[in-house]
Short mmCIF file of C-alpha atoms and ligand atoms in Angstrom, two decimals:
data_model
loop_
_atom_site.label_atom_id
_atom_site.label_comp_id
_atom_site.label_asym_id
_atom_site.label_seq_id
_atom_site.Cartn_x
_atom_site.Cartn_y
_atom_site.Cartn_z
CA MET G 4 -132.01 -21.16 -28.22
CA GLY G 5 -132.87 -18.55 -30.81
CA THR G 6 -131.67 -15.02 -31.28
CA LYS G 7 -135.06 -13.29 -31.31
CA LYS G 8 -134.04 -10.51 -28.92
CA SER G 9 -131.02 -9.58 -31.05
CA ALA G 10 -133.26 -9.46 -34.13
CA SER G 11 -135.74 -7.22 -32.38
CA LEU G 12 -133.01 -4.94 -30.99
CA LEU G 13 -131.51 -4.63 -34.48
CA LYS G 14 -134.86 -3.51 -35.80
CA ARG G 15 -135.01 -0.81 -33.13
CA ALA G 16 -131.35 0.14 -33.65
CA SER G 17 -131.72 0.48 -37.41
CA ALA G 18 -134.11 3.40 -36.93
CA LEU G 19 -131.80 5.11 -34.45
CA ILE G 20 -128.21 4.42 -35.49
CA PRO G 21 -126.92 4.15 -39.10
CA GLY G 22 -126.84 0.45 -39.98
CA GLY G 23 -127.87 -0.26 -36.39
CA VAL G 24 -124.22 -0.25 -35.22
CA ASN G 25 -121.76 2.32 -33.92
CA SER G 26 -118.84 0.91 -35.88
CA PRO G 27 -119.25 -0.80 -39.27
CA VAL G 28 -117.17 -3.90 -38.52
CA ARG G 29 -119.81 -4.97 -35.98
CA ALA G 30 -122.48 -5.46 -38.64
CA PHE G 31 -122.80 -8.88 -40.27
CA LYS G 32 -123.19 -7.29 -43.71
CA ALA G 33 -120.38 -9.29 -45.31
CA VAL G 34 -121.59 -12.64 -43.96
CA GLY G 35 -125.37 -12.23 -43.97
CA GLY G 36 -127.79 -11.94 -41.08
CA GLY G 37 -127.81 -9.36 -38.31
CA PRO G 38 -125.30 -8.75 -35.53
CA LEU G 39 -125.80 -10.26 -32.11
CA PHE G 40 -126.58 -7.78 -29.37
CA ILE G 41 -124.42 -8.58 -26.38
CA SER G 42 -125.67 -8.48 -22.82
CA ARG G 43 -122.58 -9.55 -20.84
CA ALA G 44 -119.25 -11.35 -21.01
CA LYS G 45 -116.98 -13.24 -18.66
CA GLY G 46 -113.57 -14.82 -19.33
CA SER G 47 -113.56 -16.35 -22.82
CA LYS G 48 -117.36 -16.28 -23.16
CA ILE G 49 -119.73 -13.66 -24.46
CA PHE G 50 -123.53 -13.84 -24.03
CA ASP G 51 -126.08 -12.42 -26.42
CA ALA G 52 -129.35 -10.70 -25.50
CA ASP G 53 -131.11 -14.09 -25.56
CA ASN G 54 -128.50 -15.39 -23.09
CA ASN G 55 -126.81 -17.72 -25.59
CA PRO G 56 -123.15 -18.24 -24.68
CA TYR G 57 -120.40 -18.12 -27.31
CA ILE G 58 -116.64 -18.69 -27.18
CA ASP G 59 -115.44 -15.23 -28.12
CA TYR G 60 -112.58 -14.68 -30.58
CA ILE G 61 -113.28 -10.99 -31.18
CA GLY G 62 -112.31 -9.88 -27.68
CA SER G 63 -113.69 -6.39 -28.36
CA TRP G 64 -111.38 -6.34 -31.45
CA GLY G 65 -108.26 -6.86 -29.40
CA PRO G 66 -108.29 -5.19 -25.98
CA MET G 67 -109.58 -8.11 -23.89
CA ILE G 68 -106.31 -10.03 -23.75
CA LEU G 69 -106.97 -11.09 -20.13
CA GLY G 70 -110.47 -12.25 -21.00
CA HIS G 71 -113.68 -10.38 -20.19
CA ALA G 72 -114.46 -8.89 -16.78
CA HIS G 73 -111.11 -9.84 -15.27
CA PRO G 74 -111.53 -9.69 -11.46
CA LYS G 75 -108.37 -7.64 -10.81
CA VAL G 76 -109.27 -5.07 -13.45
CA LEU G 77 -112.87 -4.84 -12.25
CA SER G 78 -111.88 -4.43 -8.63
CA ALA G 79 -109.40 -1.61 -9.46
CA LEU G 80 -112.04 0.06 -11.64
CA LYS G 81 -114.65 -0.03 -8.88
CA LYS G 82 -112.23 1.71 -6.53
CA ALA G 83 -111.24 4.27 -9.18
CA ILE G 84 -114.85 5.15 -9.98
CA ASP G 85 -115.54 5.95 -6.34
CA LYS G 86 -112.95 8.72 -6.56
CA GLY G 87 -114.62 10.43 -9.54
CA THR G 88 -114.68 9.59 -13.22
CA SER G 89 -113.10 12.56 -15.02
CA PHE G 90 -111.22 15.65 -13.91
CA GLY G 91 -109.85 17.26 -17.09
CA ALA G 92 -106.62 17.77 -15.15
CA PRO G 93 -103.42 15.73 -14.73
CA THR G 94 -103.37 12.72 -12.39
CA GLU G 95 -100.63 10.46 -11.04
CA LEU G 96 -102.30 7.52 -12.83
CA GLU G 97 -101.23 8.97 -16.19
CA LEU G 98 -97.63 8.96 -15.02
CA THR G 99 -97.82 5.34 -13.91
CA LEU G 100 -99.18 4.21 -17.28
CA ALA G 101 -96.70 6.46 -19.13
CA GLU G 102 -93.76 4.96 -17.19
CA GLU G 103 -94.91 1.40 -17.87
CA THR G 104 -95.49 2.15 -21.55
CA ILE G 105 -92.08 3.73 -22.01
CA LYS G 106 -90.45 0.80 -20.20
CA ALA G 107 -92.20 -1.64 -22.54
CA PHE G 108 -91.33 0.37 -25.67
CA PRO G 109 -87.75 1.65 -25.40
CA SER G 110 -88.18 3.47 -28.77
CA MET G 111 -90.33 5.97 -26.84
CA ASP G 112 -88.82 8.69 -24.68
CA MET G 113 -92.19 10.34 -24.18
CA VAL G 114 -95.80 9.40 -24.73
CA ARG G 115 -99.13 11.18 -25.00
CA PHE G 116 -102.45 9.52 -24.21
CA VAL G 117 -105.54 9.95 -26.35
CA SER G 118 -108.86 8.12 -26.42
CA SER G 119 -108.61 5.88 -29.50
CA GLY G 120 -106.25 4.34 -32.02
CA THR G 121 -107.65 6.66 -34.69
CA GLU G 122 -106.61 9.69 -32.66
CA ALA G 123 -103.17 8.20 -32.04
CA ALA G 124 -102.46 7.60 -35.75
CA MET G 125 -103.94 10.92 -36.85
CA SER G 126 -101.88 12.84 -34.29
CA ALA G 127 -98.69 10.88 -35.07
CA ILE G 128 -99.00 11.85 -38.73
CA ARG G 129 -99.55 15.52 -37.89
CA LEU G 130 -96.45 15.40 -35.75
CA ALA G 131 -94.38 13.69 -38.47
CA ARG G 132 -95.50 16.29 -40.99
CA ALA G 133 -94.58 19.14 -38.66
CA PHE G 134 -91.23 17.60 -37.70
CA THR G 135 -90.12 16.94 -41.28
CA LYS G 136 -91.88 19.98 -42.79
CA ARG G 137 -93.21 17.64 -45.49
CA ASP G 138 -96.79 16.77 -46.49
CA ASP G 139 -96.86 13.33 -48.12
CA ILE G 140 -97.23 10.00 -46.37
CA ILE G 141 -96.72 6.39 -47.41
CA LYS G 142 -99.05 3.69 -46.14
CA PHE G 143 -99.74 0.14 -47.30
CA GLU G 144 -102.70 -1.24 -49.24
CA GLY G 145 -104.97 -3.12 -46.85
CA CYS G 146 -103.44 -1.59 -43.72
CA TYR G 147 -105.85 0.34 -41.53
CA HIS G 148 -104.91 3.07 -39.10
CA GLY G 149 -108.31 4.36 -38.03
CA HIS G 150 -110.61 6.60 -39.97
CA ALA G 151 -108.79 9.94 -40.25
CA ASP G 152 -109.09 11.45 -43.75
CA SER G 153 -105.49 10.89 -44.90
CA LEU G 154 -105.67 7.25 -43.92
CA LEU G 155 -108.86 6.18 -45.68
CA VAL G 156 -107.07 5.53 -48.94
CA LYS G 157 -106.93 1.85 -49.94
CA ALA G 158 -107.68 1.12 -46.30
CA GLY G 159 -108.28 -2.26 -44.67
CA SER G 160 -110.73 -3.39 -41.95
CA GLY G 161 -114.38 -2.36 -42.51
CA ALA G 162 -113.34 -0.19 -45.47
CA ALA G 163 -112.02 -3.31 -47.24
CA THR G 164 -114.88 -5.51 -46.05
CA PHE G 165 -117.53 -3.20 -47.47
CA GLY G 166 -115.60 -2.29 -50.62
CA VAL G 167 -115.11 1.40 -49.82
CA PRO G 168 -111.34 1.57 -49.30
CA ASP G 169 -111.38 5.19 -50.58
CA SER G 170 -114.20 6.74 -48.59
CA PRO G 171 -116.41 9.42 -50.12
CA GLY G 172 -116.03 12.61 -48.11
CA VAL G 173 -112.24 12.60 -48.22
CA PRO G 174 -111.28 15.59 -50.39
CA ALA G 175 -109.05 14.69 -53.36
CA ASP G 176 -106.73 17.44 -52.12
CA PHE G 177 -106.11 15.41 -48.94
CA ALA G 178 -105.99 11.99 -50.58
CA LYS G 179 -103.33 13.12 -53.06
CA HIS G 180 -100.85 13.30 -50.17
CA THR G 181 -101.30 9.59 -49.34
CA PHE G 182 -99.24 7.13 -51.38
CA ASN G 183 -99.90 3.40 -51.13
CA ALA G 184 -97.18 0.79 -51.24
CA VAL G 185 -97.44 -3.00 -51.29
CA TYR G 186 -97.00 -4.68 -47.92
CA ASN G 187 -93.86 -6.85 -47.70
CA ASP G 188 -92.44 -5.20 -50.84
CA LEU G 189 -89.57 -2.84 -50.02
CA ASP G 190 -89.08 -2.02 -53.71
CA SER G 191 -92.56 -0.49 -53.86
CA VAL G 192 -91.63 1.79 -50.95
CA ARG G 193 -88.26 2.70 -52.43
CA ALA G 194 -89.94 3.59 -55.74
CA LEU G 195 -92.32 6.00 -53.97
CA PHE G 196 -89.46 7.62 -52.09
CA GLU G 197 -87.46 7.96 -55.31
CA GLN G 198 -90.39 9.53 -57.14
CA ASN G 199 -90.94 11.95 -54.23
CA PRO G 200 -87.48 12.36 -52.72
CA ALA G 201 -88.13 15.48 -50.66
CA SER G 202 -91.83 15.33 -49.82
CA VAL G 203 -92.47 12.14 -47.81
CA ALA G 204 -92.97 12.94 -44.13
CA CYS G 205 -93.43 9.36 -42.95
CA VAL G 206 -94.13 5.73 -43.64
CA ILE G 207 -96.91 4.35 -41.44
CA VAL G 208 -97.18 0.59 -41.08
CA GLU G 209 -99.09 -1.84 -38.84
CA GLY G 210 -96.65 -3.70 -36.58
CA ALA G 211 -98.21 -6.97 -37.65
CA PRO G 212 -101.15 -6.22 -39.92
CA GLY G 213 -104.51 -7.52 -38.78
CA ASN G 214 -106.82 -5.36 -40.85
CA MET G 215 -106.54 -7.27 -44.15
CA GLY G 216 -106.66 -10.33 -42.00
CA VAL G 217 -103.38 -11.24 -40.31
CA VAL G 218 -100.28 -10.88 -42.46
CA THR G 219 -96.80 -11.32 -41.08
CA PRO G 220 -93.85 -9.19 -42.13
CA ARG G 221 -91.15 -10.96 -44.15
CA GLU G 222 -87.79 -11.11 -42.50
CA GLY G 223 -86.04 -7.77 -42.93
CA PHE G 224 -89.15 -5.92 -44.14
CA LEU G 225 -89.65 -3.69 -41.07
CA PRO G 226 -85.93 -2.95 -40.51
CA GLY G 227 -85.77 -2.27 -44.28
CA LEU G 228 -88.49 0.36 -43.90
CA ALA G 229 -86.54 2.00 -41.09
CA GLU G 230 -83.47 2.11 -43.37
CA LEU G 231 -85.42 3.66 -46.26
CA CYS G 232 -86.89 6.28 -43.94
CA LYS G 233 -83.44 7.19 -42.69
CA GLN G 234 -82.07 7.35 -46.24
CA PHE G 235 -84.83 9.64 -47.53
CA GLY G 236 -85.43 11.71 -44.40
CA GLY G 237 -88.92 10.47 -43.49
CA LEU G 238 -90.05 9.13 -40.12
CA LEU G 239 -91.17 5.57 -39.48
CA ILE G 240 -94.48 5.32 -37.63
CA MET G 241 -95.31 1.86 -36.33
CA ASP G 242 -98.99 1.45 -35.66
CA GLU G 243 -99.03 -1.05 -32.82
CA VAL G 244 -102.62 -0.38 -31.82
CA MET G 245 -103.35 -4.08 -32.40
CA SER G 246 -99.92 -5.66 -32.10
CA GLY G 247 -98.71 -3.54 -29.15
CA PHE G 248 -99.07 -5.93 -26.24
CA ARG G 249 -100.39 -8.81 -28.38
CA LEU G 250 -97.26 -10.38 -29.80
CA CYS G 251 -95.29 -9.91 -26.61
CA TYR G 252 -94.78 -7.27 -23.92
CA GLY G 253 -93.07 -4.76 -26.22
CA GLY G 254 -94.93 -5.39 -29.46
CA ALA G 255 -93.90 -6.17 -33.01
CA GLN G 256 -90.96 -3.78 -32.80
CA LYS G 257 -89.38 -6.02 -30.17
CA VAL G 258 -90.13 -9.23 -32.08
CA TYR G 259 -88.87 -7.89 -35.42
CA ASN G 260 -86.05 -5.78 -34.00
CA VAL G 261 -86.94 -2.39 -35.40
CA VAL G 262 -86.78 1.05 -33.81
CA PRO G 263 -89.51 3.34 -35.15
CA ASP G 264 -89.52 7.11 -34.70
CA ILE G 265 -93.11 7.14 -33.47
CA THR G 266 -95.30 4.30 -32.16
CA CYS G 267 -99.10 4.27 -31.93
CA LEU G 268 -100.85 2.21 -29.29
CA GLY G 269 -104.46 1.50 -28.34
CA LYS G 270 -106.75 -1.39 -27.39
CA ILE G 271 -104.84 -3.45 -24.73
CA ILE G 272 -103.26 -0.34 -23.21
CA GLY G 273 -106.77 0.69 -22.15
CA GLY G 274 -107.78 -2.72 -20.79
CA GLY G 275 -111.21 -2.45 -22.43
CA LEU G 276 -111.72 1.28 -21.85
CA PRO G 277 -111.09 3.97 -24.47
CA VAL G 278 -107.34 4.68 -24.53
CA GLY G 279 -104.89 5.32 -27.34
CA ALA G 280 -101.34 6.60 -27.15
CA PHE G 281 -98.53 7.76 -29.36
CA GLY G 282 -94.94 8.22 -28.38
CA GLY G 283 -91.42 8.48 -29.70
CA LYS G 284 -88.17 10.32 -29.53
CA ARG G 285 -88.06 13.31 -27.18
CA GLN G 286 -87.04 15.73 -29.93
CA ILE G 287 -90.14 14.79 -31.92
CA MET G 288 -92.58 14.57 -29.01
CA GLU G 289 -91.57 17.94 -27.60
CA MET G 290 -92.97 19.56 -30.71
CA LEU G 291 -96.43 18.84 -29.25
CA SER G 292 -98.42 21.61 -27.64
CA PRO G 293 -97.91 23.02 -25.01
CA SER G 294 -94.14 22.22 -25.22
CA GLY G 295 -94.18 23.02 -28.93
CA PRO G 296 -96.44 24.34 -31.68
CA VAL G 297 -98.18 21.17 -32.93
CA TYR G 298 -101.72 21.19 -31.60
CA GLN G 299 -103.38 18.08 -30.22
CA ALA G 300 -105.90 17.81 -27.37
CA GLY G 301 -108.74 15.80 -25.82
CA THR G 302 -111.23 16.29 -22.96
CA LEU G 303 -111.04 12.63 -21.91
CA SER G 304 -107.35 12.06 -22.73
CA GLY G 305 -105.65 10.30 -19.80
CA ASN G 306 -109.01 9.70 -18.15
CA PRO G 307 -108.42 8.27 -14.65
CA VAL G 308 -110.81 5.33 -15.03
CA ALA G 309 -109.35 4.35 -18.40
CA MET G 310 -105.78 4.72 -17.08
CA THR G 311 -106.67 2.39 -14.21
CA ALA G 312 -107.88 -0.34 -16.56
CA GLY G 313 -104.68 -0.01 -18.59
CA ILE G 314 -102.39 -0.09 -15.53
CA GLU G 315 -104.09 -3.22 -14.12
CA THR G 316 -104.07 -5.00 -17.47
CA LEU G 317 -100.36 -4.38 -18.01
CA LYS G 318 -99.67 -5.55 -14.45
CA GLU G 319 -101.25 -8.92 -15.28
CA LEU G 320 -99.34 -9.13 -18.55
CA ARG G 321 -96.02 -8.63 -16.75
CA LYS G 322 -96.62 -11.72 -14.62
CA LYS G 323 -94.22 -14.58 -15.31
CA GLY G 324 -95.44 -17.03 -17.93
CA ALA G 325 -98.43 -14.90 -18.97
CA TYR G 326 -97.55 -14.83 -22.67
CA GLU G 327 -96.28 -18.43 -22.81
CA LYS G 328 -99.75 -19.83 -22.14
CA LEU G 329 -101.41 -17.35 -24.51
CA LEU G 330 -99.04 -18.14 -27.37
CA GLN G 331 -99.32 -21.88 -26.72
CA THR G 332 -103.12 -21.70 -26.83
CA THR G 333 -102.97 -19.82 -30.14
CA GLU G 334 -100.49 -22.26 -31.62
CA THR G 335 -102.63 -25.26 -30.67
CA LEU G 336 -105.64 -23.61 -32.27
CA CYS G 337 -103.79 -22.77 -35.50
CA HIS G 338 -102.24 -26.22 -35.85
CA GLY G 339 -105.60 -27.83 -35.16
CA ILE G 340 -107.28 -25.79 -37.92
CA GLU G 341 -104.48 -26.60 -40.38
CA GLU G 342 -104.80 -30.30 -39.61
CA ILE G 343 -108.59 -30.26 -40.12
CA ALA G 344 -108.26 -28.28 -43.37
CA GLU G 345 -105.82 -30.83 -44.73
CA ARG G 346 -107.98 -33.78 -43.71
CA ARG G 347 -111.11 -32.17 -45.20
CA SER G 348 -109.23 -30.91 -48.30
CA ILE G 349 -110.19 -27.27 -47.72
CA PRO G 350 -107.61 -24.95 -49.29
CA CYS G 351 -106.71 -22.40 -46.65
CA HIS G 352 -103.85 -20.47 -45.15
CA VAL G 353 -103.80 -19.99 -41.39
CA ALA G 354 -101.87 -16.78 -40.70
CA ARG G 355 -100.70 -16.08 -37.18
CA ALA G 356 -98.96 -13.21 -35.41
CA GLY G 357 -98.60 -13.86 -31.69
CA SER G 358 -102.13 -14.28 -30.34
CA MET G 359 -103.83 -13.01 -33.52
CA LEU G 360 -104.82 -15.27 -36.40
CA THR G 361 -106.83 -15.40 -39.62
CA VAL G 362 -108.02 -18.39 -41.63
CA PHE G 363 -107.82 -17.28 -45.28
CA PHE G 364 -109.74 -19.45 -47.71
CA THR G 365 -107.09 -19.36 -50.41
CA GLU G 366 -104.28 -21.57 -51.66
CA ARG G 367 -101.88 -18.63 -51.53
CA HIS G 368 -99.48 -17.85 -48.75
CA VAL G 369 -100.91 -14.42 -47.88
CA GLU G 370 -98.21 -11.76 -47.87
CA ASN G 371 -100.16 -8.66 -48.92
CA TYR G 372 -103.62 -7.31 -49.69
CA THR G 373 -103.67 -8.71 -53.25
CA ASP G 374 -103.07 -12.19 -51.82
CA ALA G 375 -105.72 -11.67 -49.11
CA LYS G 376 -108.28 -10.74 -51.76
CA THR G 377 -107.87 -14.13 -53.48
CA SER G 378 -109.79 -15.65 -50.55
CA ASN G 379 -113.08 -17.36 -51.32
CA LEU G 380 -115.47 -14.97 -49.55
CA LYS G 381 -118.51 -17.18 -50.12
CA ARG G 382 -116.76 -20.02 -48.36
CA PHE G 383 -115.74 -17.65 -45.56
CA SER G 384 -119.31 -16.55 -44.96
CA GLN G 385 -120.58 -20.16 -44.92
CA TYR G 386 -117.85 -21.02 -42.45
CA PHE G 387 -118.69 -17.98 -40.28
CA THR G 388 -122.40 -18.87 -40.20
CA ARG G 389 -121.74 -22.50 -39.29
CA MET G 390 -119.30 -21.52 -36.55
CA LEU G 391 -121.83 -19.10 -35.09
CA LYS G 392 -124.44 -21.87 -35.03
CA ASN G 393 -121.83 -23.88 -33.11
CA ARG G 394 -121.61 -20.98 -30.63
CA ILE G 395 -118.22 -19.70 -31.76
CA TYR G 396 -118.13 -15.93 -32.15
CA LEU G 397 -115.71 -14.93 -34.96
CA PRO G 398 -115.09 -11.56 -36.64
CA PRO G 399 -117.73 -11.27 -39.38
CA SER G 400 -115.20 -10.56 -42.12
CA GLN G 401 -112.41 -12.37 -43.93
CA PHE G 402 -110.31 -9.22 -43.55
CA GLU G 403 -110.08 -9.15 -39.76
CA ALA G 404 -108.11 -10.96 -37.06
CA LEU G 405 -109.24 -13.40 -34.38
CA PHE G 406 -107.93 -12.51 -30.93
CA VAL G 407 -107.12 -15.24 -28.43
CA SER G 408 -107.14 -14.32 -24.74
CA MET G 409 -105.47 -15.64 -21.63
CA ALA G 410 -108.89 -16.81 -20.47
CA HIS G 411 -109.28 -19.29 -23.35
CA THR G 412 -108.98 -22.78 -21.87
CA LYS G 413 -107.89 -26.09 -23.37
CA LYS G 414 -111.59 -27.03 -23.44
CA ASP G 415 -112.42 -23.83 -25.36
CA VAL G 416 -109.79 -24.77 -27.94
CA SER G 417 -111.00 -28.36 -28.27
CA ASP G 418 -114.64 -27.20 -28.52
CA THR G 419 -113.59 -24.67 -31.16
CA LEU G 420 -111.70 -27.28 -33.17
CA ALA G 421 -114.67 -29.64 -33.00
CA ALA G 422 -116.81 -26.80 -34.39
CA VAL G 423 -114.23 -26.12 -37.13
CA ASP G 424 -114.32 -29.80 -38.07
CA ARG G 425 -118.13 -29.76 -38.32
CA SER G 426 -118.08 -26.44 -40.22
CA PHE G 427 -115.41 -27.52 -42.73
CA LYS G 428 -117.37 -30.68 -43.62
CA GLY G 429 -118.61 -30.28 -47.15
CA LEU G 430 -117.65 -26.57 -47.20
N1 HOZ N 600 -110.23 -1.51 -36.18
C1 HOZ N 600 -110.77 -2.65 -35.59
C2 HOZ N 600 -111.04 -3.71 -36.57
N2 HOZ N 600 -110.02 -4.03 -37.40
C3 HOZ N 600 -111.98 -2.48 -34.77
C4 HOZ N 600 -112.49 -1.16 -34.52
C5 HOZ N 600 -113.63 -0.82 -35.38
O1 HOZ N 600 -113.39 -0.48 -36.53
O2 HOZ N 600 -114.74 -0.91 -34.87
#
């Protein structure tokens, strides 16, 4: 079956929406061709406008950990919608999701809900600046924390994919407060602190980076950041928007044994609806308006429909054995790809963090953005195109993560590996 309808929709979209998409990572600019327009999804499958099915490894860029259109989530949503879709006033649902979030992340005493990961990171930084009375921040090259001005400096995700890591439109006066360190290199962070001993408000880091492709923290790296922050009086912000409920129930901070001052969440916590959150120590969080002076607000923050999707998703994730199957599926997939790459003599590094993975077409063990950029992007785009022809839907960029869901079956994995084998042939 062809993809004529997607092509025709893209033509229409291009006149209406910049680039025809509402978020740059959706475009196929880095791999050639146009994006598929999606008509529906169920479990591990996504269907395009021409009704072609694909095994989906984007999972809406992370949230769909249970698979698409999960019956329990849908049924709760249908009931919630009948009661009204937005009140702009507090509801008990917010408290339920707040309690579950705080239980899952003991580093948080309090949490505030927003509508996206961008809002969470942007608000967390404002809070850190107010709490420390300092202006500068340290982030890592290739890490992405949404598109707030201070964070679009050497940023990952679409900014890296399209070669605009320092976006025009960010005033130099803002950008000068953002310092970039090298991921997995504590010395680079220490050097920045030493050069700016009294001005760094916070270090912000992805729990397990997925926006330069997946990169795993070296042993001791995250706890080392917490130590440096303590030593120099800055706060540690862990951006767990992707890693939050992906690696385990409790995120990268649980896996790597680190206690951040502030945590950002998004994606899974909204079960496929727009939710973000940031939370941390009471003393810090109580600086937020209306308890304190730091302003932050949102018409749809804590929206009852979105809260419902988050509550139901977390309920499923708490079920016994939920993560075991997910992690096993991911491991089988990764090992299978490694085995095929070796047999077909394709130099690649399969990076994995929990149920996220990236196949980097490089001989290097990828530990930071410089390593990630050694990937053969031409080979990646050939691979992507062949996989799509084999009905496997991958992120259209080398610098993104694949997300495995609990709905992916053994057959999905074996079909995917068969497609990898065909795609690696003569690559
Ligand atoms: N930040 C996600 C990709 N790394 C997806 C959201 C988006 O940029 O559209």
